CSV table of C-alpha atoms and ligand atoms in Angstrom, one decimal:
chain,number,residue,atom,x,y,z
A,1,MET,CA,-0.2,-0.4,-0.3
A,2,SER,CA,1.1,3.5,-0.8
A,3,GLU,CA,1.6,5.9,2.2
A,4,GLN,CA,-0.7,8.2,0.7
A,5,ASN,CA,-3.3,5.6,0.4
A,6,SER,CA,-2.8,4.5,4.2
A,7,ALA,CA,-3.1,8.0,5.0
A,8,ALA,CA,-6.5,7.9,3.4
A,9,THR,CA,-7.5,4.8,4.7
A,10,ALA,CA,-6.8,5.8,8.2
A,11,ALA,CA,-8.2,9.1,8.0
A,12,SER,CA,-11.4,7.3,6.8
A,13,SER,CA,-11.7,5.4,9.9
A,14,ALA,CA,-11.3,8.3,12.2
A,15,PHE,CA,-14.0,8.4,15.1
A,16,ALA,CA,-13.6,12.2,14.2
A,17,GLN,CA,-15.6,12.5,10.9
A,18,LEU,CA,-18.6,10.9,12.7
A,19,SER,CA,-21.1,13.7,13.7
A,20,LEU,CA,-20.4,12.6,17.3
A,21,GLN,CA,-21.0,15.0,20.5
A,22,PRO,CA,-17.4,16.0,21.8
A,23,ALA,CA,-18.5,14.3,25.1
A,24,LEU,CA,-18.6,10.9,23.1
A,25,LEU,CA,-15.2,12.1,21.0
A,26,ASP,CA,-13.0,13.4,23.8
A,27,ASN,CA,-13.8,10.3,25.9
A,28,LEU,CA,-13.2,7.9,23.0
A,29,GLN,CA,-9.7,9.5,23.0
A,30,SER,CA,-9.2,9.1,26.8
A,31,LEU,CA,-10.2,5.4,26.2
A,32,GLU,CA,-7.4,5.2,23.2
A,33,TYR,CA,-10.0,3.9,20.8
A,34,ARG,CA,-8.0,5.8,18.1
A,35,GLU,CA,-9.6,4.4,14.6
A,36,MET,CA,-13.1,2.6,14.3
A,37,THR,CA,-12.1,-1.0,13.9
A,38,PRO,CA,-13.7,-2.2,10.5
A,39,ILE,CA,-17.5,-3.2,11.8
A,40,GLN,CA,-17.7,0.3,13.1
A,41,ALA,CA,-16.5,1.6,10.5
A,42,GLN,CA,-19.3,0.1,8.5
A,43,SER,CA,-22.0,0.2,10.7
A,44,LEU,CA,-21.8,3.4,12.7
A,45,PRO,CA,-22.5,5.8,9.9
A,46,ALA,CA,-25.8,3.6,9.0
A,47,VAL,CA,-26.2,3.3,12.9
A,48,LEU,CA,-26.3,7.1,13.2
A,49,ALA,CA,-28.2,7.8,10.7
A,50,GLY,CA,-31.2,6.0,12.1
A,51,LYS,CA,-31.3,3.1,9.9
A,52,ASP,CA,-31.7,-0.5,10.9
A,53,VAL,CA,-28.6,-2.6,10.5
A,54,LEU,CA,-27.7,-6.5,10.6
A,55,ALA,CA,-24.1,-6.7,11.5
A,56,GLN,CA,-21.8,-9.7,11.4
A,57,ALA,CA,-18.4,-10.0,12.8
A,58,LYS,CA,-16.4,-12.2,14.6
A,59,THR,CA,-16.0,-11.8,18.7
A,60,GLY,CA,-13.8,-9.0,19.8
A,61,SER,CA,-14.5,-7.0,16.5
A,62,GLY,CA,-15.9,-4.6,18.7
A,63,LYS,CA,-19.8,-4.3,18.3
A,64,THR,CA,-20.6,-3.0,20.9
A,65,ALA,CA,-19.3,0.3,20.3
A,66,ALA,CA,-21.3,0.5,17.0
A,67,PHE,CA,-24.7,-0.1,18.7
A,68,ALA,CA,-23.4,1.8,22.1
A,69,LEU,CA,-22.3,5.1,20.3
A,70,GLY,CA,-25.4,4.7,18.6
A,71,LEU,CA,-27.6,4.9,21.5
A,72,LEU,CA,-25.6,7.6,23.5
A,73,GLN,CA,-25.7,10.1,20.6
A,74,LYS,CA,-29.6,9.7,20.2
A,75,LEU,CA,-30.0,9.7,24.0
A,76,ASP,CA,-32.1,12.6,25.8
A,77,VAL,CA,-30.7,12.9,29.2
A,78,LYS,CA,-33.5,15.0,30.3
A,79,SER,CA,-36.1,12.5,29.4
A,80,LEU,CA,-35.8,9.8,32.2
A,81,ALA,CA,-37.7,6.9,30.3
A,82,VAL,CA,-36.1,3.6,28.6
A,83,GLN,CA,-34.9,4.9,25.2
A,84,GLY,CA,-32.8,2.3,24.6
A,85,LEU,CA,-32.9,-1.7,24.7
A,86,VAL,CA,-30.3,-4.4,24.4
A,87,LEU,CA,-30.8,-8.0,24.7
A,88,CYS,CA,-28.1,-10.2,25.2
A,89,PRO,CA,-28.1,-13.8,26.0
A,90,THR,CA,-26.5,-14.1,29.2
A,91,ARG,CA,-25.8,-12.1,32.5
A,92,GLU,CA,-22.4,-12.2,31.9
A,93,LEU,CA,-22.6,-10.5,28.8
A,94,ALA,CA,-25.5,-7.7,29.9
A,95,ASP,CA,-22.8,-6.8,32.3
A,96,GLN,CA,-19.9,-6.9,29.9
A,97,VAL,CA,-22.1,-4.6,27.6
A,98,ALA,CA,-23.5,-2.5,30.3
A,99,GLY,CA,-19.8,-1.5,31.3
A,100,GLU,CA,-18.8,-0.7,27.8
A,101,ILE,CA,-21.4,1.6,27.7
A,102,ARG,CA,-21.2,3.4,30.7
A,103,ARG,CA,-17.5,3.9,29.8
A,104,LEU,CA,-18.2,5.3,26.7
A,105,ALA,CA,-21.0,7.5,28.5
A,106,ARG,CA,-18.5,8.5,31.1
A,107,LEU,CA,-18.2,12.2,29.7
A,108,ILE,CA,-22.0,12.5,29.5
A,109,PRO,CA,-23.6,13.6,33.3
A,110,ASN,CA,-26.2,11.2,34.6
A,111,VAL,CA,-26.7,8.8,32.3
A,112,LYS,CA,-28.6,5.8,34.0
A,113,VAL,CA,-28.0,2.3,32.3
A,114,LEU,CA,-29.7,-0.7,33.6
A,115,THR,CA,-29.1,-4.3,33.8
A,116,LEU,CA,-31.9,-6.7,33.8
A,117,CYS,CA,-30.9,-10.3,34.2
A,118,GLY,CA,-32.1,-13.5,35.5
A,119,GLY,CA,-30.8,-15.4,37.9
A,120,MET,CA,-30.8,-11.7,40.0
A,121,PRO,CA,-33.1,-11.1,42.6
A,122,ILE,CA,-36.2,-9.5,40.8
A,123,ASN,CA,-37.0,-7.2,43.9
A,124,PRO,CA,-34.2,-4.9,43.4
A,125,GLN,CA,-35.0,-4.3,39.7
A,126,PHE,CA,-38.5,-3.3,40.9
A,127,GLY,CA,-37.2,-0.4,42.7
A,128,SER,CA,-34.2,0.4,39.7
A,129,LEU,CA,-36.9,0.6,37.3
A,130,GLU,CA,-38.9,2.8,39.4
A,131,GLN,CA,-36.2,5.5,39.9
A,132,GLY,CA,-35.9,5.2,36.2
A,133,ALA,CA,-33.2,4.5,33.5
A,134,HIS,CA,-32.1,5.6,29.8
A,135,ILE,CA,-30.8,2.7,28.6
A,136,VAL,CA,-32.0,-1.2,29.7
A,137,VAL,CA,-29.6,-3.8,29.1
A,138,GLY,CA,-31.1,-7.4,30.0
A,139,THR,CA,-31.4,-10.9,29.0
A,140,PRO,CA,-34.8,-11.7,27.4
A,141,GLY,CA,-36.4,-14.0,29.6
A,142,ARG,CA,-35.9,-11.4,32.9
A,143,VAL,CA,-36.9,-8.6,30.2
A,144,GLN,CA,-40.3,-10.3,29.0
A,145,LYS,CA,-40.7,-10.7,32.9
A,146,HIS,CA,-40.7,-7.1,33.7
A,147,LEU,CA,-42.8,-6.3,30.5
A,148,ASP,CA,-45.8,-8.6,31.7
A,149,LYS,CA,-45.2,-7.5,35.0
A,150,GLU,CA,-45.6,-3.4,34.0
A,151,SER,CA,-42.5,-2.7,36.1
A,152,LEU,CA,-40.5,-2.0,32.5
A,153,SER,CA,-42.7,0.5,30.1
A,154,LEU,CA,-41.3,0.6,26.1
A,155,ASP,CA,-43.3,3.4,25.1
A,156,SER,CA,-40.3,5.8,24.6
A,157,LEU,CA,-38.1,3.2,22.8
A,158,LYS,CA,-35.6,4.7,20.2
A,159,ILE,CA,-33.3,1.9,19.9
A,160,TRP,CA,-33.6,-1.6,20.1
A,161,VAL,CA,-30.5,-3.9,20.1
A,162,LEU,CA,-30.1,-7.4,19.6
A,163,ASP,CA,-26.3,-8.6,20.7
A,164,GLU,CA,-25.1,-11.9,20.0
A,165,ALA,CA,-28.1,-12.9,18.3
A,166,ASP,CA,-27.0,-16.6,17.1
A,167,ARG,CA,-26.3,-17.2,20.6
A,168,MET,CA,-29.7,-15.8,21.9
A,169,LEU,CA,-31.5,-18.2,19.4
A,170,ASP,CA,-29.2,-21.0,20.2
A,171,MET,CA,-30.5,-20.8,23.9
A,172,GLY,CA,-34.2,-20.7,22.8
A,173,PHE,CA,-34.8,-17.2,23.4
A,174,ALA,CA,-36.8,-17.0,19.8
A,175,ASP,CA,-40.2,-16.6,21.4
A,176,ALA,CA,-39.1,-14.1,24.0
A,177,MET,CA,-37.7,-11.9,21.6
A,178,ARG,CA,-40.8,-12.3,19.7
A,179,ASP,CA,-43.0,-10.9,22.3
A,180,ILE,CA,-40.9,-8.2,23.2
A,181,ALA,CA,-40.8,-7.1,19.6
A,182,LYS,CA,-45.0,-6.5,20.0
A,183,VAL,CA,-44.0,-4.3,22.8
A,184,CYS,CA,-41.4,-2.2,21.0
A,185,PRO,CA,-42.9,1.1,19.7
A,186,ARG,CA,-43.2,0.4,15.5
A,187,GLN,CA,-41.1,3.7,15.1
A,188,ARG,CA,-37.8,2.5,16.2
A,189,GLN,CA,-34.5,1.7,15.2
A,190,THR,CA,-33.7,-2.2,15.2
A,191,LEU,CA,-30.0,-3.3,15.1
A,192,LEU,CA,-29.2,-6.9,15.4
A,193,PHE,CA,-25.4,-8.1,15.6
A,194,SER,CA,-24.4,-11.5,15.3
A,195,ALA,CA,-20.7,-13.2,15.5
A,196,THR,CA,-22.2,-15.9,12.9
A,197,TYR,CA,-24.5,-15.7,10.2
A,198,PRO,CA,-27.1,-18.9,10.2
A,199,GLN,CA,-30.3,-19.3,8.2
A,200,ASP,CA,-32.5,-17.9,11.3
A,201,ILE,CA,-30.8,-14.4,11.5
A,202,GLN,CA,-32.3,-13.9,8.3
A,203,GLN,CA,-35.3,-15.3,9.2
A,204,LEU,CA,-35.3,-12.9,12.5
A,205,SER,CA,-33.8,-9.8,10.9
A,206,ALA,CA,-36.7,-10.0,8.3
A,207,GLU,CA,-39.1,-10.0,11.3
A,208,PHE,CA,-38.1,-7.4,13.3
A,209,GLN,CA,-36.2,-5.2,11.1
A,210,ARG,CA,-37.1,-2.5,8.2
A,211,ASP,CA,-35.0,-2.4,5.1
A,212,PRO,CA,-32.2,-3.3,6.9
A,213,LEU,CA,-28.5,-2.1,5.8
A,214,SER,CA,-26.4,-5.8,6.1
A,215,VAL,CA,-23.1,-5.6,6.7
A,216,ARG,CA,-20.3,-8.5,7.3
A,217,VAL,CA,-16.7,-8.3,8.3
A,218,GLU,CA,-15.3,-11.5,6.8
A,219,SER,CA,-13.6,-13.7,9.4
A,220,THR,CA,-10.1,-12.9,9.5
A,221,HIS,CA,-9.5,-15.4,11.9
A,222,SER,CA,-7.2,-17.7,10.0
A,223,ALA,CA,-4.4,-20.1,11.6
A,224,HIS,CA,-1.5,-17.7,10.5
A,225,GLN,CA,-2.7,-15.0,13.1
A,226,ILE,CA,-2.2,-17.9,16.0
A,227,GLU,CA,1.0,-19.1,16.4
A,228,GLN,CA,0.4,-22.6,17.5
A,229,ARG,CA,2.9,-24.9,19.6
A,230,PHE,CA,2.7,-28.1,21.4
A,231,PHE,CA,5.1,-29.3,24.1
A,232,GLU,CA,5.4,-32.8,24.9
A,233,LEU,CA,6.0,-33.6,28.5
A,234,PRO,CA,7.2,-36.9,30.2
A,235,ASN,CA,4.7,-36.7,33.0
A,236,GLN,CA,2.2,-34.5,34.8
A,237,GLU,CA,4.8,-32.9,37.4
A,238,ALA,CA,6.7,-31.5,34.8
A,239,LYS,CA,4.0,-29.1,33.4
A,240,PHE,CA,4.3,-26.6,36.1
A,241,PRO,CA,7.9,-26.3,35.6
A,242,ALA,CA,7.2,-26.5,31.8
A,243,LEU,CA,4.9,-23.5,32.3
A,244,ILE,CA,7.3,-21.4,34.2
A,245,LYS,CA,9.8,-21.6,31.1
A,246,LEU,CA,6.8,-20.9,28.7
A,247,LEU,CA,6.7,-17.6,30.6
A,248,GLN,CA,9.6,-16.9,30.9
A,249,HIS,CA,10.2,-17.2,27.3
A,250,TYR,CA,7.1,-15.7,25.7
A,251,GLN,CA,6.6,-13.2,28.2
A,252,PRO,CA,3.0,-12.3,27.4
A,253,ARG,CA,1.6,-9.0,28.8
A,254,SER,CA,-1.9,-11.4,29.7
A,255,ALA,CA,-2.5,-14.5,29.4
A,256,VAL,CA,-5.2,-16.9,30.1
A,257,ILE,CA,-4.1,-20.7,31.5
A,258,PHE,CA,-6.5,-23.4,30.6
A,259,CYS,CA,-7.4,-26.0,32.9
A,260,ASN,CA,-9.7,-29.4,32.5
A,261,MET,CA,-10.5,-29.3,36.2
A,262,LYS,CA,-11.6,-26.4,38.9
A,263,GLN,CA,-9.2,-27.7,41.6
A,264,GLN,CA,-6.1,-27.5,39.5
A,265,THR,CA,-7.3,-23.8,38.4
A,266,GLN,CA,-6.5,-22.6,42.1
A,267,LEU,CA,-3.5,-25.2,42.5
A,268,VAL,CA,-1.7,-23.1,39.3
A,269,ALA,CA,-2.8,-20.0,40.2
A,270,ASP,CA,-1.3,-20.8,43.8
A,271,GLN,CA,1.6,-22.0,42.7
A,272,LEU,CA,2.4,-18.9,39.9
A,273,LYS,CA,1.5,-16.5,42.9
A,274,ALA,CA,4.4,-18.3,45.2
A,275,LYS,CA,6.7,-17.6,42.0
A,276,GLY,CA,6.0,-14.0,42.2
A,277,TYR,CA,3.2,-14.1,39.2
A,278,SER,CA,0.3,-11.4,39.3
A,279,ALA,CA,-2.4,-14.5,39.0
A,280,LEU,CA,-5.8,-15.3,39.6
A,281,ALA,CA,-8.0,-18.6,39.2
A,282,LEU,CA,-11.3,-18.2,37.7
A,283,HIS,CA,-13.6,-21.3,38.0
A,284,GLY,CA,-16.9,-22.3,39.1
A,285,ASP,CA,-16.7,-22.6,42.9
A,286,LEU,CA,-16.0,-18.9,43.5
A,287,GLU,CA,-19.1,-17.0,44.6
A,288,GLN,CA,-20.4,-14.2,42.4
A,289,ARG,CA,-18.9,-11.4,44.0
A,290,GLU,CA,-14.9,-13.0,44.0
A,291,ARG,CA,-16.1,-14.1,40.2
A,292,ASP,CA,-16.7,-10.2,39.5
A,293,GLN,CA,-13.6,-9.3,41.1
A,294,VAL,CA,-11.1,-11.7,39.2
A,295,VAL,CA,-12.9,-11.1,35.6
A,296,VAL,CA,-12.4,-7.1,36.5
A,297,ARG,CA,-8.8,-7.7,37.8
A,298,PHE,CA,-8.1,-9.2,34.6
A,299,ALA,CA,-9.7,-7.4,32.4
A,300,ASN,CA,-8.6,-3.9,33.6
A,301,GLN,CA,-4.6,-5.0,33.3
A,302,SER,CA,-4.0,-5.0,37.1
A,303,CYS,CA,-3.6,-9.3,37.0
A,304,SER,CA,-1.4,-10.5,34.0
A,305,VAL,CA,-2.5,-14.5,34.3
A,306,LEU,CA,-5.5,-15.9,34.6
A,307,VAL,CA,-6.3,-19.6,35.5
A,308,ALA,CA,-9.5,-20.9,34.3
A,309,THR,CA,-11.7,-23.7,33.3
A,310,ASP,CA,-13.8,-23.5,30.1
A,311,VAL,CA,-16.9,-23.2,31.7
A,312,ALA,CA,-15.8,-20.7,33.9
A,313,ALA,CA,-14.3,-18.9,31.0
A,314,ARG,CA,-17.2,-18.6,29.0
A,315,GLY,CA,-18.3,-15.0,27.7
A,316,LEU,CA,-15.3,-13.5,28.9
A,317,ASP,CA,-14.4,-11.0,26.8
A,318,ILE,CA,-10.9,-9.8,27.0
A,319,LYS,CA,-8.7,-7.0,24.6
A,320,GLU,CA,-5.5,-7.9,24.3
A,321,LEU,CA,-4.9,-11.1,25.1
A,322,GLN,CA,-1.3,-12.1,23.9
A,323,ALA,CA,-1.3,-15.9,24.8
A,324,VAL,CA,-3.5,-18.5,25.2
A,325,VAL,CA,-1.8,-21.7,27.3
A,326,ASN,CA,-3.9,-25.2,27.5
A,327,TYR,CA,-2.2,-26.6,30.7
A,328,ASP,CA,-4.3,-29.4,29.9
A,329,ILE,CA,-5.3,-30.4,26.8
A,330,THR,CA,-8.8,-30.8,26.2
A,331,PRO,CA,-10.1,-34.2,24.9
A,332,ASP,CA,-12.8,-32.1,22.8
A,333,PRO,CA,-10.9,-30.6,19.7
A,334,GLU,CA,-13.6,-27.9,19.2
A,335,VAL,CA,-13.5,-26.4,22.9
A,336,HIS,CA,-9.6,-26.4,21.3
A,337,VAL,CA,-10.5,-24.3,18.8
A,338,HIS,CA,-12.2,-22.1,20.8
A,339,ARG,CA,-9.7,-21.4,23.5
A,340,ILE,CA,-7.3,-20.2,21.2
A,341,GLY,CA,-9.6,-18.4,19.4
A,342,ARG,CA,-9.5,-15.6,22.4
A,343,THR,CA,-5.7,-15.1,21.6
A,344,GLY,CA,-4.7,-13.5,18.1
A,345,ARG,CA,-7.7,-10.7,17.8
A,346,ALA,CA,-7.9,-7.6,15.9
A,347,GLY,CA,-5.3,-8.2,13.7
A,348,GLN,CA,-2.6,-9.0,16.3
A,349,THR,CA,-0.9,-12.2,16.2
A,350,GLY,CA,-1.8,-14.5,19.2
A,351,LEU,CA,0.0,-17.4,20.8
A,352,ALA,CA,-1.3,-20.5,21.7
A,353,LEU,CA,0.9,-22.6,23.7
A,354,THR,CA,-0.6,-26.7,24.7
A,355,LEU,CA,1.5,-29.0,27.2
A,356,THR,CA,0.6,-32.3,26.6
A,357,THR,CA,2.0,-35.7,28.1
A,358,ALA,CA,2.9,-39.0,26.0
A,359,THR,CA,-0.3,-40.5,26.8
A,360,GLN,CA,-2.5,-37.7,25.3
A,361,GLY,CA,-1.6,-38.2,21.9
A,362,SER,CA,-4.6,-39.1,20.2
A,363,ARG,CA,-6.1,-35.3,21.9
A,364,VAL,CA,-3.5,-33.7,19.7
A,365,VAL,CA,-4.4,-36.2,16.8
A,366,ALA,CA,-8.2,-34.9,16.9
A,367,VAL,CA,-6.9,-31.0,17.1
A,368,GLU,CA,-5.1,-32.0,14.0
A,369,ASP,CA,-7.9,-33.7,12.1
A,370,TYR,CA,-10.2,-31.1,13.3
A,371,GLN,CA,-7.8,-28.2,11.9
A,372,GLN,CA,-6.6,-29.5,9.0
A,373,SER,CA,-3.0,-29.1,9.8
A,374,ARG,CA,-0.3,-30.7,11.4
A,375,ALA,CA,0.9,-30.0,15.0
A,376,VAL,CA,4.0,-27.6,15.0
A,377,TRP,CA,6.2,-29.1,18.2
A,378,GLY,CA,8.4,-26.7,20.1
A,379,ASP,CA,11.1,-27.5,22.1
A,380,LEU,CA,11.2,-26.7,25.8
A,381,ASP,CA,15.2,-27.0,26.1
A,382,ALA,CA,15.6,-24.4,23.3
A,383,LEU,CA,13.5,-21.8,25.3
A,384,LYS,CA,15.7,-18.5,26.3
A,385,LYS,CA,15.1,-17.4,30.0
A,386,ASN,CA,14.2,-13.6,29.8
A,387,PRO,CA,14.1,-11.5,32.7
A,388,ASP,CA,10.7,-11.9,34.2
A,389,ASN,CA,8.8,-8.8,32.3
A,390,MET,CA,4.7,-9.6,33.4
A,391,LYS,CA,4.5,-7.8,36.3
A,392,PRO,CA,0.5,-5.5,34.9
A,393,ASP,CA,0.7,-2.3,34.2
A,394,MET,CA,-2.2,-1.2,36.5
A,395,VAL,CA,-3.5,-1.8,40.3
A,396,THR,CA,-7.1,-2.3,41.2
A,397,LEU,CA,-8.5,0.1,44.1
A,398,CYS,CA,-12.1,-1.5,45.6
A,399,ILE,CA,-14.1,1.3,46.8
A,400,ASP,CA,-16.9,0.8,49.1
A,401,GLY,CA,-19.9,2.2,47.4
A,402,GLY,CA,-21.5,1.3,44.3
A,403,ARG,CA,-24.4,1.6,42.1
A,404,LYS,CA,-26.5,1.2,45.2
A,405,SER,CA,-25.0,4.4,46.8
A,406,LYS,CA,-25.4,5.9,43.3
A,407,VAL,CA,-21.2,5.8,42.5
A,408,ARG,CA,-21.0,6.1,39.0
A,409,PRO,CA,-17.5,6.4,36.7
A,410,GLY,CA,-17.7,9.8,36.1
A,411,ASP,CA,-17.7,10.8,40.1
A,412,ILE,CA,-14.2,8.7,40.6
A,413,LEU,CA,-12.8,10.2,37.3
A,414,GLY,CA,-13.7,13.1,38.2
A,415,ALA,CA,-12.2,12.9,41.9
A,416,LEU,CA,-9.1,11.5,40.9
A,417,THR,CA,-8.7,13.8,37.6
A,418,LYS,CA,-10.4,17.2,38.3
A,419,GLU,CA,-10.2,17.3,42.3
A,420,ALA,CA,-6.9,15.3,42.9
A,421,GLY,CA,-5.2,16.5,39.4
A,422,PHE,CA,-4.0,12.6,37.9
A,423,ASN,CA,-3.5,12.6,34.9
A,424,GLY,CA,-6.4,10.7,33.2
A,425,GLN,CA,-4.1,8.5,30.9
A,426,HIS,CA,-3.3,7.3,34.5
A,427,ILE,CA,-6.7,6.1,35.4
A,428,GLY,CA,-7.9,2.8,33.4
A,429,LYS,CA,-11.2,1.2,33.6
A,430,ILE,CA,-13.9,1.8,36.2
A,431,ASN,CA,-16.4,-0.9,36.9
A,432,ILE,CA,-19.2,-0.3,39.1
A,433,ALA,CA,-20.6,-3.3,40.7
A,434,GLU,CA,-23.6,-2.9,43.2
A,435,LEU,CA,-21.9,-2.2,46.5
A,436,HIS,CA,-18.1,-1.7,45.5
A,437,ALA,CA,-16.5,0.4,42.5
A,438,TYR,CA,-13.3,-0.9,41.2
A,439,VAL,CA,-10.6,1.5,39.5
A,440,ALA,CA,-7.8,0.4,37.8
A,441,VAL,CA,-4.3,2.8,38.6
A,442,HIS,CA,-1.3,2.6,36.9
A,443,HIS,CA,1.0,1.3,39.2
A,444,SER,CA,3.0,4.9,39.0
A,445,ILE,CA,0.4,6.5,40.8
A,446,ALA,CA,-1.6,3.7,43.1
A,447,ASN,CA,0.1,4.4,46.1
A,448,LYS,CA,-1.2,8.2,46.2
A,449,ALA,CA,-4.2,7.6,44.3
A,450,TYR,CA,-5.0,5.1,47.4
A,451,SER,CA,-3.9,7.8,49.7
A,452,TYR,CA,-6.1,10.5,48.2
A,453,LEU,CA,-9.2,8.4,48.0
A,454,GLN,CA,-8.5,7.2,51.7
A,455,ASP,CA,-8.7,10.9,53.2
A,456,GLY,CA,-10.7,12.5,50.4
A,457,LYS,CA,-14.6,11.9,49.7
A,458,ILE,CA,-16.5,10.4,46.3
A,459,LYS,CA,-19.5,12.3,46.0
A,460,GLY,CA,-19.4,14.4,49.6
A,461,ARG,CA,-19.0,11.4,51.2
A,462,LYS,CA,-15.9,9.3,52.7
A,463,VAL,CA,-15.0,5.9,51.1
A,464,LYS,CA,-13.2,3.0,52.4
A,465,VAL,CA,-10.5,2.0,50.0
A,466,ARG,CA,-8.5,-0.9,49.4
A,467,LYS,CA,-5.9,-2.2,47.0
A,468,LEU,CA,-6.7,-5.8,45.8
A,469,VAL,CA,-3.4,-7.6,45.5
B,501,ADP,P1,-17.5,-7.9,19.7
B,501,ADP,O1,-19.0,-7.8,20.6
B,501,ADP,O2,-17.7,-7.3,18.6
B,501,ADP,O3,-17.3,-9.4,20.5
B,501,ADP,P2,-16.5,-5.8,21.9
B,501,ADP,O4,-17.4,-4.7,21.6
B,501,ADP,O5,-16.5,-6.6,22.9
B,501,ADP,O6,-16.4,-7.0,20.5
B,501,ADP,O7,-15.1,-5.4,21.7
B,501,ADP,C1,-14.2,-5.9,22.1
B,501,ADP,C2,-12.8,-4.9,22.6
B,501,ADP,O8,-12.5,-3.9,21.7
B,501,ADP,C3,-13.3,-4.5,23.7
B,501,ADP,O9,-12.2,-4.2,24.8
B,501,ADP,C4,-13.5,-2.7,23.4
B,501,ADP,O10,-13.4,-2.0,24.7
B,501,ADP,C5,-12.3,-2.8,22.5
B,501,ADP,N1,-12.7,-2.0,21.2
B,501,ADP,C6,-13.9,-1.6,20.6
B,501,ADP,N2,-13.6,-0.7,19.7
B,501,ADP,C7,-12.7,0.0,19.4
B,501,ADP,C8,-11.7,0.9,18.8
B,501,ADP,N3,-12.4,1.5,18.2
B,501,ADP,N4,-10.3,1.1,19.5
B,501,ADP,C9,-10.0,0.0,20.1
B,501,ADP,N5,-10.7,-0.7,20.9
B,501,ADP,C10,-11.9,-1.0,20.7
B,502,MG,MG1,-20.3,-8.5,21.6
């Protein structure tokens, strides 16, 4: 590509060329969203023009911002009525989407985003709905329930989003979506997002959308974007030392390590911690609050290694995951491909490292057959021992006070930047949970930010702060 061409391409995908309000553009800059991803570049102009859009692109391609910026740009903050509804297949994904919307909205004062998910007590949701919300993100079953009980009104709805529509269909939510469609105003914008494009998505679009613009970003997820290496070990005991060798050699900034059993995840995480790594285990036995903390800390880059089971890692959305390590190779080749697909996103080359023992040869063969390519074997003895470089950039401060006490990301961002004078560049992700808020700060200012928050106030109240280590 000539220089002139590449400059033209860069210019054409800059957010600044969209007619977004300054609060959104400034914040995108502070989040280091420099250019639109391909799916955003293709869909955002139509989304902002009020058209229905049917968009397909693989996981990690930035679909959330493609609809969230549309929702926020059109939002009338003065009117506290539900103007946007986003349906997601799981609570986990709904939380992630709500988090991304709040993050994108953090310079627009007083935007209320509410999640309504199944598996959560319904009574507090009634209360929150009574207080009012601008945007609701929820799972179809629970949203339907609130519509039935008339605790949720969609009379003022402007935009309806179906996120991960393919998975909602897989999970049997078709009828719930149809019921919800019946109560959405006819005059509305409907945005449908999906990672895959099965026949029934087309059907769903025909039912819910009007003259939609169809955009599709071809999956660029090919073998050469993931560097895959297998390492054969004499026995189970050789695995942990091998893992350390791999981390020392490849030095990923962030890695997920998959184990087949949940007991194993805790064991490996503890052993890594003992070696000085910043590692956390994610498995099904954690309480919801512990689980949320682990996910928050890994996603905000204050923990560099996550040791997880497949089930626990489902729905985990992590940017810039440099490596996946299969501490235990899975017997299911489809699971293997799913695991390693979490690295090498957004045009970066990912690393997928798999440990096997001599008795697990059939699992490697299954992967080879499934991927239709030969396994490439690595040599542990040939790996270099680089000085450790896996210290995370960020530190998480946990603040007592969350959604329940009406703490918003802007309150914390404001306290740290406007009041305390920290550079916004040193403030990372801010996550608000029910009773706590988590803010990632660069390690260089962690102590100062910690003492500032301890002595200072948020929303005029003294708060308790802890460093999560
Ligand atoms: P998808 O829904 O397509 O799986 P997400 O919307 O969850 O993808 O985005 C994946 C990651 O990319 C998120 O961490 C998000 O913050 C980040 N992201 C989205 N758009 C951009 C952008 N334009 N520049 C940089 N990062 C982005
Ligand atoms: Mg998504």
